[in-house]
CSV table of C-alpha atoms in Angstrom, one decimal:
chain,number,residue,atom,x,y,z
A,723,UNK,CA,-9.0,-13.1,-7.8
A,724,UNK,CA,-12.7,-12.5,-8.6
A,725,UNK,CA,-12.7,-10.8,-11.6
A,726,UNK,CA,-9.1,-11.1,-13.3
A,727,UNK,CA,-7.8,-14.3,-14.9
A,728,UNK,CA,-4.8,-15.3,-12.8
A,729,UNK,CA,-1.7,-16.7,-14.5
A,730,UNK,CA,0.3,-18.9,-11.7
A,731,UNK,CA,3.7,-19.6,-12.8
A,732,UNK,CA,4.8,-21.6,-9.5
A,733,UNK,CA,6.3,-20.5,-6.4
A,734,UNK,CA,9.1,-18.1,-8.0
A,735,UNK,CA,7.2,-16.1,-10.7
A,736,UNK,CA,9.0,-13.8,-13.2
A,737,UNK,CA,12.9,-14.3,-13.5
A,738,UNK,CA,15.4,-12.8,-11.6
A,739,UNK,CA,18.1,-10.5,-13.3
A,740,UNK,CA,21.8,-11.1,-13.4
A,741,UNK,CA,22.4,-7.5,-12.1
A,742,UNK,CA,24.3,-7.4,-8.9
A,743,UNK,CA,22.8,-5.6,-5.8
A,744,UNK,CA,23.8,-1.8,-5.8
A,745,UNK,CA,24.7,0.0,-2.8
A,746,UNK,CA,22.3,-0.5,0.2
A,747,UNK,CA,19.7,-2.0,-2.2
A,748,UNK,CA,18.9,-5.5,-3.6
A,749,UNK,CA,19.3,-6.8,-6.9
A,750,UNK,CA,16.1,-6.3,-9.2
A,751,UNK,CA,13.8,-9.0,-9.7
A,752,UNK,CA,12.2,-9.2,-13.1
A,753,UNK,CA,8.6,-10.1,-13.9
A,754,UNK,CA,6.5,-10.0,-17.3
A,755,UNK,CA,5.1,-6.6,-16.2
A,756,UNK,CA,7.9,-4.7,-14.4
A,757,UNK,CA,10.6,-5.1,-11.8
A,758,UNK,CA,11.0,-4.8,-8.3
A,759,UNK,CA,13.7,-4.3,-5.6
A,760,UNK,CA,14.4,-3.2,-1.9
A,761,UNK,CA,16.3,0.0,-1.1
A,762,UNK,CA,17.3,1.3,2.0
A,763,UNK,CA,18.6,4.5,3.6
A,764,UNK,CA,21.6,2.5,4.9
A,765,UNK,CA,21.7,3.6,8.3
A,766,UNK,CA,19.4,3.1,11.5
A,767,UNK,CA,18.2,6.0,13.6
A,768,UNK,CA,18.7,6.4,17.5
A,769,UNK,CA,15.4,4.3,17.8
A,770,UNK,CA,16.8,1.3,15.9
A,771,UNK,CA,14.8,1.9,12.6
A,772,UNK,CA,15.8,1.9,9.1
A,773,UNK,CA,13.8,3.5,6.3
A,774,UNK,CA,13.4,1.8,2.9
A,775,UNK,CA,11.2,1.4,-0.1
A,776,UNK,CA,9.8,-1.4,-2.0
A,777,UNK,CA,10.6,0.0,-5.5
A,778,UNK,CA,8.1,-1.2,-8.0
A,779,UNK,CA,9.2,-0.3,-11.8
A,780,UNK,CA,5.9,-1.0,-13.9
A,781,UNK,CA,6.1,-1.3,-17.8
A,782,UNK,CA,3.4,0.9,-19.6
A,783,UNK,CA,-0.1,-0.6,-19.4
A,784,UNK,CA,0.4,-2.5,-16.0
A,785,UNK,CA,-0.6,-1.8,-12.6
A,786,UNK,CA,-0.1,-2.8,-8.9
A,787,UNK,CA,-2.1,-2.5,-6.0
A,788,UNK,CA,-3.0,-0.4,-2.8
A,789,UNK,CA,-3.3,-2.0,0.6
A,790,UNK,CA,-6.8,-3.0,-0.2
A,791,UNK,CA,-6.9,-3.7,-3.9
A,792,UNK,CA,-10.7,-3.7,-4.4
A,793,UNK,CA,-12.8,-6.5,-5.8
A,794,UNK,CA,-9.8,-8.0,-7.7
A,795,UNK,CA,-5.9,-8.0,-7.2
A,796,UNK,CA,-3.4,-8.8,-4.9
A,797,UNK,CA,-2.3,-6.4,-2.1
A,798,UNK,CA,1.6,-5.9,-1.5
A,799,UNK,CA,2.9,-8.3,1.2
A,800,UNK,CA,6.3,-8.4,2.9
A,801,UNK,CA,7.7,-11.0,5.4
A,802,UNK,CA,10.9,-10.1,7.2
A,803,UNK,CA,11.0,-13.4,9.4
A,804,UNK,CA,14.0,-14.6,7.7
A,805,UNK,CA,15.9,-11.6,8.4
A,806,UNK,CA,18.8,-11.2,10.8
A,807,UNK,CA,18.1,-8.5,13.7
A,808,UNK,CA,14.7,-7.4,12.0
A,809,UNK,CA,11.7,-7.4,14.2
A,810,UNK,CA,9.1,-5.5,11.9
A,811,UNK,CA,8.6,-4.1,8.5
A,812,UNK,CA,5.6,-1.6,8.3
A,813,UNK,CA,4.5,-0.8,4.7
A,814,UNK,CA,3.3,2.7,4.0
A,815,UNK,CA,1.2,3.5,0.8
A,816,UNK,CA,1.1,6.6,-1.4
A,817,UNK,CA,-2.4,7.9,-2.2
A,818,UNK,CA,-4.1,5.4,-4.6
A,819,UNK,CA,-6.4,6.3,-7.6
A,820,UNK,CA,-9.6,4.4,-8.1
A,821,UNK,CA,-9.6,2.4,-11.4
A,822,UNK,CA,-12.5,0.5,-13.3
A,823,UNK,CA,-10.6,-1.4,-16.2
A,824,UNK,CA,-13.7,-3.6,-17.3
A,825,UNK,CA,-12.3,-6.5,-15.3
A,826,UNK,CA,-12.9,-5.1,-11.7
A,827,UNK,CA,-12.9,-2.0,-9.8
A,828,UNK,CA,-9.8,-1.6,-7.9
A,829,UNK,CA,-7.4,1.0,-6.0
A,830,UNK,CA,-3.9,1.4,-6.9
A,831,UNK,CA,-1.1,2.7,-9.1
A,832,UNK,CA,-0.8,2.4,-13.0
A,833,UNK,CA,2.6,3.9,-12.8
A,834,UNK,CA,5.9,3.2,-11.4
A,835,UNK,CA,5.6,3.5,-7.4
A,836,UNK,CA,8.0,3.3,-4.3
A,837,UNK,CA,6.4,2.0,-1.1
A,838,UNK,CA,8.2,3.2,1.9
A,839,UNK,CA,8.8,0.5,4.5
A,840,UNK,CA,10.1,1.1,7.9
A,841,UNK,CA,12.5,-1.8,9.4
A,842,UNK,CA,12.6,-2.1,13.1
A,843,UNK,CA,15.9,-3.8,14.4
A,844,UNK,CA,16.0,-6.0,17.5
A,845,UNK,CA,19.2,-4.5,18.7
A,846,UNK,CA,20.1,-1.0,17.3
A,847,UNK,CA,23.6,-1.4,17.7
A,848,UNK,CA,24.2,-4.6,16.2
A,849,UNK,CA,24.3,-5.6,12.3
A,850,UNK,CA,21.3,-6.5,10.5
A,851,UNK,CA,20.4,-8.1,7.1
A,852,UNK,CA,17.2,-8.0,5.4
A,853,UNK,CA,15.7,-11.2,4.0
A,854,UNK,CA,12.4,-10.1,2.8
A,855,UNK,CA,9.9,-12.5,1.1
A,856,UNK,CA,7.8,-10.3,-1.3
A,857,UNK,CA,4.3,-11.2,-2.8
A,858,UNK,CA,2.3,-8.7,-4.8
A,859,UNK,CA,0.4,-8.3,-8.0
A,860,UNK,CA,1.7,-6.8,-11.3
A,861,UNK,CA,-1.4,-7.1,-13.6
A,862,UNK,CA,-2.2,-6.1,-17.1
A,863,UNK,CA,-5.3,-8.2,-18.4
A,864,UNK,CA,-3.7,-11.1,-16.7
A,865,UNK,CA,-2.6,-10.7,-13.1
A,866,UNK,CA,0.9,-12.1,-12.4
A,867,UNK,CA,1.6,-12.7,-8.7
A,868,UNK,CA,5.1,-11.7,-8.1
A,869,UNK,CA,7.0,-13.9,-5.6
A,870,UNK,CA,10.6,-13.4,-4.6
A,871,UNK,CA,13.1,-13.1,-1.8
A,872,UNK,CA,15.0,-9.8,-1.9
A,873,UNK,CA,18.1,-9.4,0.3
A,874,UNK,CA,20.0,-6.1,1.7
A,875,UNK,CA,22.8,-5.6,3.7
A,876,UNK,CA,21.8,-2.0,4.9
A,877,UNK,CA,25.6,-1.5,6.0
A,878,UNK,CA,27.0,-2.2,2.7
A,879,UNK,CA,27.2,1.5,1.5
A,880,UNK,CA,25.4,3.4,4.4
A,881,UNK,CA,26.3,6.8,2.8
A,882,UNK,CA,25.0,6.2,-0.8
A,883,UNK,CA,23.3,9.2,-1.6
A,884,UNK,CA,21.1,8.2,-4.5
A,885,UNK,CA,19.5,5.4,-2.1
A,886,UNK,CA,19.1,8.0,0.5
A,887,UNK,CA,17.1,10.5,-1.9
A,888,UNK,CA,15.1,7.9,-3.3
A,889,UNK,CA,13.9,6.7,0.2
A,890,UNK,CA,13.4,10.5,1.5
A,891,UNK,CA,11.5,11.3,-1.4
A,892,UNK,CA,9.2,8.4,-1.0
A,893,UNK,CA,8.5,9.2,2.7
A,894,UNK,CA,7.8,12.8,1.7
A,895,UNK,CA,5.3,11.8,-0.9
A,896,UNK,CA,2.9,9.9,1.6
A,897,UNK,CA,-0.5,11.4,2.7
A,898,UNK,CA,-0.3,13.8,5.6
A,899,UNK,CA,-2.2,13.1,8.8
A,900,UNK,CA,-5.7,13.7,8.9
A,901,UNK,CA,-6.9,16.8,10.5
A,902,UNK,CA,-9.9,18.6,11.4
A,903,UNK,CA,-10.4,20.5,7.9
A,904,UNK,CA,-8.9,17.7,5.9
A,905,UNK,CA,-10.2,14.3,7.0
A,906,UNK,CA,-13.5,12.3,7.6
A,907,UNK,CA,-16.1,11.9,10.4
A,908,UNK,CA,-17.8,8.7,10.9
A,909,UNK,CA,-21.9,9.2,10.8
A,910,UNK,CA,-24.4,6.7,12.1
A,911,UNK,CA,-24.8,3.8,10.0
A,912,UNK,CA,-25.7,0.1,10.5
A,913,UNK,CA,-24.1,-3.4,10.3
A,914,UNK,CA,-23.9,-3.4,6.5
A,915,UNK,CA,-23.0,0.2,5.9
A,916,UNK,CA,-20.0,2.4,6.7
A,917,UNK,CA,-21.1,6.2,6.3
A,918,UNK,CA,-18.3,9.0,6.5
A,919,UNK,CA,-18.7,12.9,6.2
A,920,UNK,CA,-15.6,14.2,4.3
A,921,UNK,CA,-14.0,17.7,4.8
A,922,UNK,CA,-11.2,18.7,2.5
A,923,UNK,CA,-9.9,21.7,0.2
A,924,UNK,CA,-10.3,21.9,-3.4
A,925,UNK,CA,-12.9,20.7,-5.8
A,926,UNK,CA,-15.5,18.1,-4.6
A,927,UNK,CA,-15.6,16.4,-7.9
A,928,UNK,CA,-11.9,15.6,-7.4
A,929,UNK,CA,-12.3,14.0,-4.0
A,930,UNK,CA,-12.3,10.4,-3.2
A,931,UNK,CA,-12.1,8.1,-0.1
A,932,UNK,CA,-10.4,4.8,0.2
A,933,UNK,CA,-10.8,2.4,3.0
A,934,UNK,CA,-8.7,-0.6,3.8
A,935,UNK,CA,-10.6,-4.0,4.3
A,936,UNK,CA,-8.5,-5.2,7.0
A,937,UNK,CA,-9.0,-7.3,10.5
A,938,UNK,CA,-11.5,-9.6,8.2
A,939,UNK,CA,-13.6,-6.5,6.7
A,940,UNK,CA,-14.2,-6.3,3.4
A,941,UNK,CA,-15.8,-3.1,1.7
A,942,UNK,CA,-17.4,-2.2,-1.7
A,943,UNK,CA,-17.1,0.9,-3.8
A,944,UNK,CA,-18.2,3.9,-1.8
A,945,UNK,CA,-21.3,5.7,-3.3
A,946,UNK,CA,-21.2,9.7,-3.1
A,947,UNK,CA,-24.1,12.2,-2.0
A,948,UNK,CA,-24.3,15.4,-0.5
A,949,UNK,CA,-25.8,16.4,2.9
A,950,UNK,CA,-26.1,20.2,4.0
A,951,UNK,CA,-23.3,21.1,1.7
A,952,UNK,CA,-21.0,18.3,2.9
A,953,UNK,CA,-19.7,15.3,0.8
A,954,UNK,CA,-20.9,11.9,2.0
A,955,UNK,CA,-19.3,8.6,1.4
A,956,UNK,CA,-21.5,5.3,1.9
A,957,UNK,CA,-19.6,2.1,1.8
A,958,UNK,CA,-21.0,-1.3,1.8
A,959,UNK,CA,-19.7,-3.7,4.1
A,960,UNK,CA,-19.6,-6.9,2.3
A,961,UNK,CA,-18.1,-9.0,5.2
A,962,UNK,CA,-16.9,-8.4,8.7
A,963,UNK,CA,-15.5,-10.4,11.5
A,964,UNK,CA,-17.7,-12.2,13.8
A,965,UNK,CA,-16.4,-10.1,16.8
A,966,UNK,CA,-15.8,-6.5,16.3
A,967,UNK,CA,-12.0,-5.9,17.0
A,968,UNK,CA,-11.1,-3.6,19.9
A,969,UNK,CA,-7.6,-2.4,19.1
A,970,UNK,CA,-6.5,-0.3,16.4
A,971,UNK,CA,-8.7,0.7,13.5
A,972,UNK,CA,-9.1,0.7,10.0
A,973,UNK,CA,-6.7,2.7,7.6
A,974,UNK,CA,-8.2,5.2,5.3
A,975,UNK,CA,-7.2,7.7,2.8
A,976,UNK,CA,-9.1,10.8,1.5
A,977,UNK,CA,-7.6,12.5,-1.6
A,978,UNK,CA,-8.8,15.7,-3.1
A,979,UNK,CA,-7.2,18.3,-5.8
A,980,UNK,CA,-5.2,19.8,-2.9
A,981,UNK,CA,-3.4,16.7,-2.0
A,982,UNK,CA,-4.1,13.5,0.4
A,983,UNK,CA,-4.4,12.7,4.0
A,984,UNK,CA,-4.7,9.4,6.0
A,985,UNK,CA,-5.9,8.2,9.2
A,986,UNK,CA,-7.5,5.5,11.3
A,987,UNK,CA,-11.3,4.9,11.4
A,988,UNK,CA,-13.0,3.1,14.5
A,989,UNK,CA,-14.3,-0.4,13.5
A,990,UNK,CA,-17.9,-0.1,12.5
């Protein structure tokens, strides 16, 4: 980490609780700043997908990070390669907040948060067991990387209403897809600058733009300006791949006093 003092406690960081797994969820895993678990809705849909959440219960004064943590921090990571009949796990993120705590500027959450996960089964009609290696940062003035394996048998209690309600609420809280009146348009920039024009409802002072440094891109904090009555965000490109990717795009989230939307930007 560039700006935070990192406390590494070995391969297993924190301490696992003695609490058993409840329903179609894993046991909680404790660390100094909070605890984490996996929760699922239990049943796969017709396409062979199971919805779940990475549930992060932060203690007061602690924080965790968005998909791009800023100039310091640890983004959440989830590896399901040890699982049975699971081929993919796609993390989604609620709208983050921007913070400057004196140690660094970062995007994320300073309150308990549930990150939605969509698990894809290799064989939809066969049993599945989720063995997920979790890596994320839970930080105060010291950032403690949390590393553990969480195990869930989604079929252990597939009709658990409490688990299903938590998962549904977490997916419902995600940013909506960007649209013409609430989203961003890319303006001409250069090799070192990403410039977007934002459209949104609500108070301009409350609007903010977050872009994820993925595919070997790294971005600085956006600068705000106004042009022809439109809010402009200018984002420094601090690093970039040697060859511009051709597939996909960069995840972004635009927030306002009226809510949040997300989408993909073409690679600059």
